[in-house]
């Protein structure tokens, strides 16, 4: 499906797009190399390392290879052909401790096999880990026919590279007494990083191919991700603005000359790229999106992928409602770049602005309107770097803490802790504000409506339940995604929450806050009754909710992480929508060598309720997995009727996942 934004996806109300995702970091290579190494050419660069300062050298190879020296030891930034190894003894270097890559292009890493042969550990950007370590898998799956995803990931290495460490965004890589700060700087590639370190008393930025020289980038073709797009330009502007804030004193690009005192050059590049971006797209770049005050204590940013809100207390503390990706360009492109095992990239946005323009002092609490990645992609970052507490409606807790458990739309593949949860109808106080929380299903079962009075205005945060721009006059627009768990009356429950509480203003999950009144809500309720009638009419009598829910029998966890020799529980969950009790027999269909206890799960599920039972799966110690990732199913009999393999789970073998 075309990428673009969650916003346009929700506007189109068309088919569902579930972002596949699992816990942090990317796929590890298949443990055993399946093929013999390629022959190499004898080509090599003619240049010698040039001294930049006492402990910093540059070798012009297929890319600039930077040598950061400490006594007889060194770290290399990118590696090119690997020729650098032959120059090190002349610089008094006897050991290379690490190679740190800024991005995955072949010119940065084509000689890495030489490093691996000498046991030099290689660290790579976390969001491009799979394009080094699992490159051969990338090539097996990269489509060339019907090419609309024109991103230049074709410049990926042809053979797997052993990766010792993934460099996580915003982390610090410590080498001896030197810290390399990992700043996410997408643009030239989607996963690019800039490494910042103080070398010879100068703040040095190894910026990969983010920029080439003042006002210049090395290639335009690398900045296009989708057909006709200018995504990498937009991302590059945003990245350069973040780099500018860190005030580097020396810029070391992967191509082009080093730039001392680069502030003016960075500014010029931002300006030149912005002019070009406006010319090509007619739009302002993501960097120019700005939050606005709905009322003095309620700040909204709607140009981010999903809207996020800061409720500002007089104390300077803020409660965030949602905090997702920086812009639709960030979300749409990062989402599509995720390997089957991975988490969407997040880059921090707007916090500096909120501090500067609105007096925000701390982000005390963050609450997700619902469990979708576009709304809380930034929560782990807030927890990690701002000591923010996550509060949420109770049915979201397990999804956040155990995202492997579920197969629902738009799960974020990184677990995080929830510090407080709320029941349906619960009231609570935060700072000077009084809240009421209601379960608000429809868009997803896992969504709240949050009611609060701010600056005398009664507002409701409703996530993606309702939007103002309906094509039916006088109503709100709803949406329907079956993978998100929808029941026939889910949407009606949500609109009734609003009718009963009559907020003056709705703060939606996408777009600006908008006013509502009783007549709009009542008209919306009528329309949602029509939807319910369609469900009843279109689906077999008495089976409406079974026809809406792809997972009324489901396996938990959905993505099971196992190793030979282990015993794991896989739980069969059944939701009985019928007004009578239901008898279920279920049995797993998986590898013949696995031991199942019990072989057949038998359950009686009370009318209109749920039940579950666990199967203990024991995997023999000497068992060899058929693949790093594969599927199992469950065969099901319901009330004596054989339904077949109506549900499934995915198995990931431990040891193939980076931790
Ligand atoms: Zn490159
Ligand atoms: Zn959304
Ligand atoms: Zn959503």
XYZ file of C-alpha atoms and ligand atoms in Angstrom:
662
model
C 0.000 0.000 0.000
C 1.210 3.523 -0.517
C 2.996 4.903 2.506
C 2.187 8.532 3.175
C 0.821 9.381 6.536
C -1.319 7.746 9.135
C -3.430 10.834 8.759
C -4.121 10.290 5.072
C -4.595 6.602 5.758
C -7.261 7.375 8.320
C -8.841 9.926 6.014
C -9.143 7.378 3.262
C -10.869 4.963 5.664
C -9.731 2.219 3.339
C -8.082 -1.108 3.998
C -6.145 -1.662 7.190
C -2.431 -1.266 7.452
C -0.939 -2.949 10.447
C 2.628 -2.044 11.194
C 4.353 -5.266 12.090
C 6.624 -4.848 15.009
C 8.339 -6.629 17.857
C 10.757 -5.767 20.647
C 13.670 -3.500 20.217
C 16.413 -3.843 17.735
C 16.629 -5.698 14.532
C 17.100 -9.198 13.242
C 20.374 -10.911 13.836
C 21.955 -12.742 10.917
C 21.246 -16.382 10.371
C 23.753 -17.875 12.787
C 25.644 -19.895 10.258
C 26.790 -18.189 7.111
C 25.031 -20.074 4.363
C 27.477 -19.141 1.637
C 31.200 -18.833 1.116
C 32.668 -15.317 0.997
C 32.775 -13.598 -2.378
C 36.009 -13.035 -4.245
C 37.309 -9.494 -3.787
C 38.997 -7.227 -6.324
C 42.456 -5.837 -5.805
C 41.277 -2.217 -6.119
C 42.353 0.185 -3.381
C 42.561 3.935 -2.817
C 45.895 5.631 -3.431
C 45.662 8.264 -0.697
C 47.300 8.234 2.731
C 45.735 9.364 6.010
C 45.698 13.136 6.496
C 46.164 14.574 9.958
C 43.258 16.781 11.119
C 44.401 17.204 14.720
C 46.674 15.288 17.114
C 44.324 12.362 17.499
C 42.141 12.631 14.425
C 43.013 11.537 10.892
C 41.109 11.127 7.663
C 41.720 8.634 4.876
C 39.964 9.264 1.568
C 38.736 5.822 0.571
C 35.403 4.883 -1.037
C 34.182 7.148 1.766
C 36.128 9.219 4.263
C 37.456 6.899 6.939
C 38.191 8.765 10.166
C 40.756 7.472 12.614
C 40.269 8.534 16.221
C 43.400 7.722 18.146
C 44.213 7.249 21.795
C 47.812 6.166 22.254
C 48.317 2.987 20.295
C 44.622 2.262 20.003
C 41.982 3.593 17.678
C 38.350 3.729 16.733
C 37.471 4.039 13.065
C 34.441 5.936 11.851
C 33.299 4.036 8.753
C 35.665 1.712 6.963
C 35.500 2.056 3.174
C 37.545 -0.649 1.463
C 39.478 -1.447 4.619
C 42.738 -0.130 3.165
C 43.076 1.954 6.322
C 44.333 -1.116 8.191
C 47.563 -0.959 6.203
C 48.241 2.658 7.262
C 47.750 2.273 10.990
C 51.206 1.142 12.073
C 52.702 4.271 10.495
C 50.469 6.245 12.891
C 51.650 4.196 15.858
C 48.345 2.337 16.131
C 48.579 -1.325 17.042
C 44.948 -2.071 17.783
C 41.570 -1.020 16.387
C 38.992 -1.378 19.151
C 35.871 -0.593 17.129
C 34.497 0.375 13.769
C 31.482 2.677 14.100
C 29.321 3.098 11.014
C 27.220 6.171 10.250
C 25.001 4.363 7.728
C 24.680 1.169 5.745
C 25.759 2.131 2.228
C 28.320 -0.132 0.604
C 30.919 2.603 0.240
C 30.960 2.861 4.052
C 31.375 -0.829 4.801
C 32.385 -2.813 1.726
C 35.692 -3.826 3.318
C 34.182 -4.904 6.649
C 35.002 -8.540 5.955
C 38.676 -7.616 6.444
C 37.831 -6.178 9.850
C 35.792 -9.233 10.784
C 38.727 -11.459 9.814
C 40.840 -9.568 12.381
C 38.101 -9.743 15.012
C 37.589 -5.989 15.025
C 34.088 -5.455 16.432
C 31.670 -3.488 14.270
C 28.922 -1.218 15.592
C 26.138 0.032 13.334
C 23.094 2.322 13.540
C 20.348 0.389 15.330
C 17.786 1.143 12.651
C 20.037 -0.196 9.904
C 21.259 -3.217 11.834
C 19.389 -5.591 9.530
C 20.968 -4.024 6.451
C 24.375 -5.129 7.708
C 23.764 -8.283 9.709
C 20.881 -9.669 7.679
C 21.775 -8.195 4.293
C 21.343 -11.484 2.456
C 17.792 -11.744 3.770
C 17.184 -8.181 2.574
C 18.306 -9.195 -0.917
C 16.065 -12.277 -0.911
C 13.062 -10.084 -0.208
C 13.754 -6.760 -1.951
C 11.314 -6.415 -4.821
C 12.603 -4.977 -8.090
C 9.551 -5.418 -10.336
C 6.683 -2.944 -9.857
C 9.123 -0.579 -8.243
C 7.474 2.349 -6.480
C 9.403 2.100 -3.263
C 12.421 3.653 -4.939
C 14.456 4.196 -1.788
C 18.104 3.504 -2.478
C 18.410 0.594 -0.098
C 19.834 -1.072 -3.213
C 23.106 0.383 -1.932
C 23.132 -2.366 0.727
C 26.111 -4.667 1.197
C 25.775 -7.983 -0.661
C 27.017 -10.278 2.115
C 26.088 -10.354 5.811
C 28.439 -8.463 8.104
C 28.845 -9.691 11.694
C 27.626 -6.898 13.958
C 28.853 -6.659 17.540
C 26.660 -3.786 18.657
C 23.682 -1.725 17.549
C 24.115 1.997 18.236
C 20.785 3.086 19.715
C 19.614 6.637 19.033
C 20.330 9.070 21.896
C 22.663 6.586 23.571
C 26.310 7.141 24.351
C 28.993 4.816 23.079
C 31.890 4.946 25.501
C 35.400 4.143 24.319
C 38.154 4.517 26.890
C 37.527 8.023 28.251
C 35.712 9.244 25.167
C 31.940 9.403 24.680
C 30.350 9.187 21.248
C 26.804 10.502 21.392
C 24.465 8.882 18.874
C 22.245 11.525 17.298
C 19.619 10.210 14.890
C 20.101 12.090 11.606
C 17.946 10.523 8.922
C 18.056 12.150 5.506
C 20.682 10.576 3.283
C 19.377 7.215 4.554
C 16.447 6.563 6.889
C 18.614 5.028 9.595
C 21.639 7.350 9.447
C 23.281 8.586 12.615
C 25.741 11.319 13.498
C 28.357 10.530 16.135
C 29.479 13.435 18.328
C 32.595 13.332 20.478
C 35.108 15.729 21.950
C 38.465 15.131 20.275
C 41.524 17.304 20.927
C 39.246 19.736 22.802
C 36.900 20.173 19.857
C 33.292 19.044 19.609
C 33.465 16.876 16.480
C 30.461 15.559 14.536
C 30.879 12.564 12.243
C 27.828 13.250 10.169
C 27.939 10.577 7.478
C 26.379 11.909 4.301
C 23.910 14.240 5.995
C 25.632 17.121 4.171
C 28.578 17.424 1.812
C 29.595 21.083 2.072
C 27.957 24.419 2.803
C 24.588 24.345 1.002
C 25.318 20.972 -0.582
C 24.472 17.317 -0.181
C 26.411 14.610 -1.973
C 23.457 13.048 -3.837
C 19.813 13.872 -4.388
C 18.911 10.374 -5.509
C 19.517 8.979 -2.045
C 16.960 11.384 -0.603
C 14.012 9.909 -2.483
C 12.127 7.123 -0.727
C 8.799 6.889 -2.537
C 7.933 7.548 -6.161
C 8.268 11.283 -6.741
C 9.004 12.002 -3.090
C 11.435 14.347 -1.371
C 11.375 12.577 1.983
C 15.098 12.569 2.646
C 15.216 16.330 2.077
C 12.526 16.900 4.698
C 14.223 14.516 7.130
C 17.630 16.012 6.401
C 16.430 19.532 7.236
C 15.036 18.270 10.544
C 18.262 16.389 11.303
C 20.498 19.348 10.444
C 18.434 21.551 12.763
C 19.003 19.087 15.622
C 22.710 18.881 14.811
C 22.908 22.685 14.749
C 21.471 22.807 18.294
C 24.401 20.683 19.515
C 26.882 23.294 18.211
C 29.593 21.107 16.662
C 32.959 22.821 16.158
C 34.178 20.511 13.428
C 32.060 18.598 10.942
C 33.509 15.402 9.490
C 31.360 14.232 6.566
C 31.654 10.886 4.808
C 32.249 12.633 1.496
C 33.747 16.083 1.038
C 36.181 18.058 3.144
C 36.016 18.518 6.878
C 34.290 21.740 7.916
C 35.770 23.714 10.832
C 33.316 26.071 12.591
C 30.429 24.589 10.592
C 27.515 26.628 12.019
C 27.115 28.827 8.942
C 27.511 25.885 6.583
C 24.821 23.901 8.414
C 22.475 26.911 8.358
C 23.095 27.418 4.641
C 22.400 23.748 3.951
C 19.131 23.930 5.900
C 18.159 26.980 3.864
C 19.122 25.499 0.508
C 17.317 22.233 1.246
C 14.238 24.111 2.469
C 14.073 26.158 -0.744
C 14.396 22.996 -2.793
C 11.777 21.161 -0.704
C 9.260 23.961 -1.134
C 9.935 24.028 -4.873
C 9.358 20.295 -5.284
C 6.435 19.794 -2.903
C 4.840 23.185 -2.319
C 4.904 22.325 1.386
C 6.731 23.560 4.420
C 9.188 20.983 5.756
C 8.396 19.079 8.971
C 10.866 21.290 10.824
C 8.532 24.273 10.425
C 5.518 22.600 12.074
C 4.542 24.460 15.271
C 2.406 23.687 18.301
C -0.362 26.148 19.184
C -2.279 26.988 22.360
C -5.888 25.774 22.211
C -6.312 27.554 25.536
C -3.472 28.819 27.764
C -3.011 25.491 29.556
C -3.699 23.221 26.604
C -1.087 23.079 23.850
C -1.761 21.094 20.705
C 0.553 20.001 17.939
C -1.423 18.688 14.985
C 1.287 18.690 12.284
C 2.980 15.768 13.972
C 1.832 12.364 12.675
C -0.763 12.039 15.348
C -1.738 15.131 17.290
C -0.201 15.370 20.694
C -1.296 17.563 23.561
C 0.490 19.063 26.517
C -1.737 19.895 29.479
C 0.302 22.479 31.348
C -0.019 22.821 35.072
C 0.745 26.143 36.756
C 3.671 24.303 38.337
C 5.314 23.950 34.908
C 4.694 20.202 34.911
C 3.073 18.796 31.831
C 0.882 15.825 31.100
C 1.252 14.672 27.511
C -1.702 13.053 25.831
C 0.009 10.992 23.127
C 3.496 11.660 21.818
C 4.168 9.966 18.530
C 6.365 10.659 15.542
C 7.721 14.078 14.630
C 5.800 14.340 11.353
C 3.932 12.260 8.810
C 7.154 12.064 6.784
C 8.962 10.606 9.769
C 6.204 8.155 10.577
C 5.341 6.987 7.079
C 8.895 6.365 5.992
C 10.220 4.884 9.206
C 7.199 2.614 9.436
C 7.852 1.141 6.030
C 11.540 0.653 6.741
C 11.044 -1.633 9.758
C 12.340 -5.174 9.305
C 9.960 -7.977 10.332
C 11.641 -7.884 13.718
C 12.138 -4.293 14.779
C 10.644 -1.104 16.131
C 9.809 2.098 14.304
C 12.426 4.814 14.607
C 11.650 7.737 16.879
C 13.285 11.139 16.794
C 12.608 13.623 19.557
C 10.584 16.680 18.630
C 9.060 19.843 20.065
C 10.129 19.448 23.693
C 12.718 22.209 23.355
C 10.043 24.415 21.762
C 7.522 23.716 24.527
C 10.136 24.677 27.092
C 11.083 27.839 25.241
C 7.633 29.059 24.188
C 5.265 27.682 26.830
C 7.317 27.394 30.008
C 7.227 23.622 30.187
C 9.551 22.481 32.950
C 9.036 18.731 33.053
C 6.955 16.021 31.430
C 5.490 14.442 34.513
C 2.971 12.046 32.974
C 2.193 10.718 29.512
C -1.128 9.075 28.707
C -1.873 7.306 25.426
C -5.296 7.920 23.941
C -4.984 4.393 22.575
C -2.389 1.718 21.975
C -1.300 2.677 18.446
C 2.346 3.270 17.625
C 1.709 6.594 15.895
C 0.397 7.939 19.216
C 2.964 6.653 21.691
C 6.065 5.942 19.664
C 7.844 8.540 21.831
C 6.790 7.120 25.222
C 9.854 4.903 25.780
C 11.975 7.968 24.971
C 10.073 10.065 27.537
C 10.481 7.342 30.164
C 14.196 6.925 29.411
C 15.261 10.537 29.043
C 12.646 12.619 30.895
C 11.667 10.272 33.764
C 8.076 10.545 32.590
C 5.477 8.243 34.172
C 3.120 6.417 31.816
C -0.503 6.189 32.901
C -3.168 4.468 30.834
C -6.550 2.816 30.615
C -6.274 -0.669 32.113
C -6.740 -2.790 28.997
C -3.648 -1.284 27.322
C -1.165 -2.240 30.043
C -0.299 -5.730 28.853
C 0.060 -4.589 25.238
C 2.657 -1.982 26.234
C 4.495 -4.290 28.604
C 4.271 -7.424 26.399
C 3.845 -6.280 22.808
C 4.736 -9.765 21.536
C 1.500 -11.005 23.037
C -0.850 -9.579 20.443
C -1.596 -9.375 16.762
C -3.450 -6.073 16.594
C -3.070 -3.086 14.318
C -0.147 -0.730 14.933
C 1.623 -2.241 17.952
C 4.899 -0.583 18.959
C 7.610 -3.245 19.060
C 9.339 -1.935 22.185
C 7.956 -2.776 25.620
C 7.733 -0.117 28.318
C 6.444 -0.017 31.875
C 3.137 1.499 32.883
C 3.159 3.038 36.356
C -0.573 3.534 36.865
C -3.730 2.235 35.213
C -7.389 3.248 35.423
C -10.743 1.443 35.349
C -13.720 2.416 33.209
C -15.392 5.458 34.766
C -12.565 6.147 37.225
C -11.972 9.744 38.304
C -8.551 11.064 39.237
C -6.677 14.269 39.892
C -3.364 15.393 38.428
C -2.031 18.762 39.609
C -4.983 21.190 39.502
C -7.003 19.137 36.985
C -9.830 16.622 37.574
C -10.168 13.820 35.033
C -12.687 11.150 34.179
C -11.616 8.209 32.018
C -13.978 6.077 29.928
C -13.435 2.988 27.828
C -13.903 4.131 24.238
C -13.820 1.236 21.750
C -14.492 1.386 18.011
C -11.312 2.558 16.357
C -9.682 -0.004 18.635
C -10.864 -1.896 21.690
C -7.819 -0.447 23.466
C -8.748 3.230 23.590
C -9.892 5.711 26.221
C -11.887 8.903 26.210
C -10.500 11.324 28.758
C -12.681 14.171 30.053
C -11.274 17.239 31.805
C -11.994 20.957 32.179
C -9.072 23.158 31.136
C -9.255 26.968 31.286
C -13.021 26.665 31.850
C -13.510 24.590 28.739
C -14.811 21.003 28.942
C -12.658 18.939 26.580
C -12.507 15.274 25.624
C -9.390 13.509 24.364
C -10.804 10.830 22.120
C -7.857 9.414 20.191
C -8.866 8.183 16.768
C -12.529 7.544 17.624
C -13.975 10.552 15.825
C -12.802 13.215 13.415
C -14.441 16.471 12.368
C -14.146 16.186 8.594
C -16.959 13.775 7.816
C -18.359 13.480 4.306
C -21.829 13.239 5.852
C -22.845 16.743 6.872
C -23.551 17.316 10.557
C -21.822 14.155 11.763
C -18.385 13.145 12.956
C -16.283 10.748 10.916
C -15.516 7.338 12.370
C -13.291 4.567 11.063
C -13.256 0.799 11.127
C -10.222 -1.500 11.370
C -11.174 -5.105 12.105
C -7.670 -6.104 13.210
C -8.071 -3.638 16.094
C -10.860 -5.726 17.696
C -14.256 -4.241 16.919
C -17.626 -5.462 18.186
C -20.987 -4.518 16.735
C -21.697 -1.879 19.389
C -18.132 -0.603 19.970
C -18.565 2.711 18.169
C -21.946 3.299 19.778
C -20.402 2.957 23.248
C -17.922 5.676 22.356
C -20.386 8.186 21.010
C -22.661 7.617 24.014
C -19.767 8.533 26.314
C -19.705 11.878 24.549
C -23.475 12.373 24.499
C -23.641 11.735 28.245
C -20.854 14.199 29.030
C -21.277 16.820 26.337
C -17.758 18.179 25.979
C -17.521 21.545 24.236
C -14.355 20.556 22.433
C -12.887 17.345 21.109
C -9.135 16.894 21.018
C -8.742 14.232 18.350
C -5.809 11.936 17.658
C -5.195 13.593 14.283
C -5.847 17.204 13.365
C -6.739 20.250 15.441
C -9.090 20.435 18.404
C -12.637 21.148 17.214
C -15.939 22.173 18.821
C -18.881 19.771 19.084
C -22.485 20.083 20.172
C -25.278 17.714 21.072
C -26.857 17.708 17.599
C -23.627 16.530 15.946
C -23.212 13.798 18.532
C -26.824 12.617 18.156
C -26.514 12.598 14.368
C -23.294 10.621 14.695
C -25.043 8.149 16.961
C -27.730 7.639 14.303
C -25.080 7.001 11.689
C -23.343 4.475 13.916
C -26.656 2.678 14.429
C -26.733 2.346 10.641
C -23.274 0.817 10.737
C -24.461 -1.669 13.358
C -27.453 -2.543 11.176
C -25.109 -3.173 8.244
C -23.130 -5.563 10.425
C -26.318 -7.443 11.372
C -27.571 -7.525 7.775
C -24.320 -8.567 6.115
C -23.174 -11.268 8.499
C -24.871 -14.621 9.254
C -27.594 -14.421 11.894
C -26.264 -14.723 15.421
C -22.632 -14.545 14.274
C -22.123 -10.816 13.886
C -19.214 -10.395 16.269
C -17.475 -13.535 15.013
C -17.542 -11.952 11.570
C -15.946 -8.753 12.884
C -13.216 -10.297 15.023
C -10.395 -12.190 13.272
C -9.068 -13.322 16.656
C -12.006 -14.599 18.700
C -9.773 -17.623 19.195
C -6.207 -16.452 19.581
C -2.843 -17.667 20.821
C -0.884 -15.691 23.407
C 1.831 -14.654 22.918
C 1.299 -14.174 19.216
C 5.038 -13.825 18.599
C 6.587 -16.511 20.781
C 10.277 -16.245 21.610
C 11.810 -19.664 22.327
C 15.032 -21.659 22.407
C 15.742 -25.405 22.274
C 15.607 -26.940 25.753
C 12.973 -24.480 26.973
C 9.399 -24.904 28.091
C 7.046 -22.078 27.171
C 3.389 -21.494 27.828
C 1.166 -20.678 24.903
C -2.317 -19.721 26.008
C -5.454 -20.292 23.974
C -7.854 -17.363 24.493
C -11.469 -17.692 23.396
C -14.071 -14.961 23.261
C -17.610 -16.307 23.136
C -19.964 -13.734 21.617
C -22.942 -16.133 21.743
C -25.767 -15.952 24.299
C -25.134 -19.620 25.136
C -22.143 -21.486 26.553
C -19.506 -22.665 24.070
C -17.346 -25.800 24.159
C -13.917 -25.473 22.550
C -11.279 -28.068 21.812
C -7.978 -26.753 20.478
C -4.685 -28.407 19.609
C -1.459 -26.856 18.387
C -0.124 -27.773 14.948
C 3.625 -27.269 15.048
C 6.942 -29.147 14.926
C 6.399 -32.891 15.535
C 9.288 -33.062 18.052
C 7.709 -30.549 20.449
C 5.937 -31.941 23.497
C 2.547 -30.411 24.275
C 0.821 -30.641 27.635
C -2.046 -31.013 27.241
C -2.197 -32.238 23.642
C -5.781 -31.008 23.441
C -7.067 -27.993 25.370
C -10.727 -28.281 26.405
C -12.640 -25.183 27.447
C -16.196 -24.272 28.295
C -16.762 -20.576 27.735
C -19.725 -18.971 29.458
C -22.198 -16.933 27.355
C -20.843 -13.553 26.225
C -17.563 -13.951 28.051
C -13.966 -15.024 27.713
C -11.948 -18.025 28.847
C -8.432 -19.274 28.368
C -6.220 -22.295 28.951
C -2.483 -22.766 28.645
C -0.492 -25.358 26.739
C 2.998 -26.124 28.011
C 5.275 -26.430 25.014
C 8.568 -28.247 25.692
C 11.246 -28.075 23.040
C 13.906 -30.802 23.037
C 17.416 -29.553 23.701
C 18.789 -31.049 20.490
C 15.973 -29.719 18.304
C 17.035 -27.659 15.290
C 14.645 -24.939 14.129
C 13.649 -25.001 10.459
C 14.158 -21.226 10.252
C 14.813 -18.272 12.552
C 11.112 -17.424 12.268
C 8.188 -19.668 11.365
C 4.485 -20.127 12.104
C 2.391 -22.634 14.002
C -1.409 -22.920 14.011
C -4.154 -24.254 16.259
C -6.778 -26.702 15.038
C -10.152 -25.945 16.627
C -13.434 -27.740 17.273
C -16.296 -25.540 18.490
C -19.447 -27.128 19.927
C -18.613 -30.332 18.083
C -18.022 -28.605 14.742
C -14.544 -28.897 13.249
C -13.485 -25.371 12.231
C -9.890 -26.212 11.312
C -6.773 -24.100 11.815
C -8.544 -20.824 12.532
C -5.752 -19.210 14.521
C -1.970 -19.101 14.529
C 1.191 -17.740 16.131
C 4.677 -16.842 14.993
C 7.735 -18.448 16.552
C 11.020 -16.548 16.845
C 14.082 -18.557 17.785
C 16.196 -16.886 20.459
C 19.722 -16.166 19.370
C 18.571 -14.744 16.081
C 17.412 -11.546 17.755
C 19.768 -8.780 18.791
C 19.266 -7.785 22.415
Zn 25.867 6.986 1.674
Zn -3.714 7.535 14.861
Zn -5.111 4.726 15.984
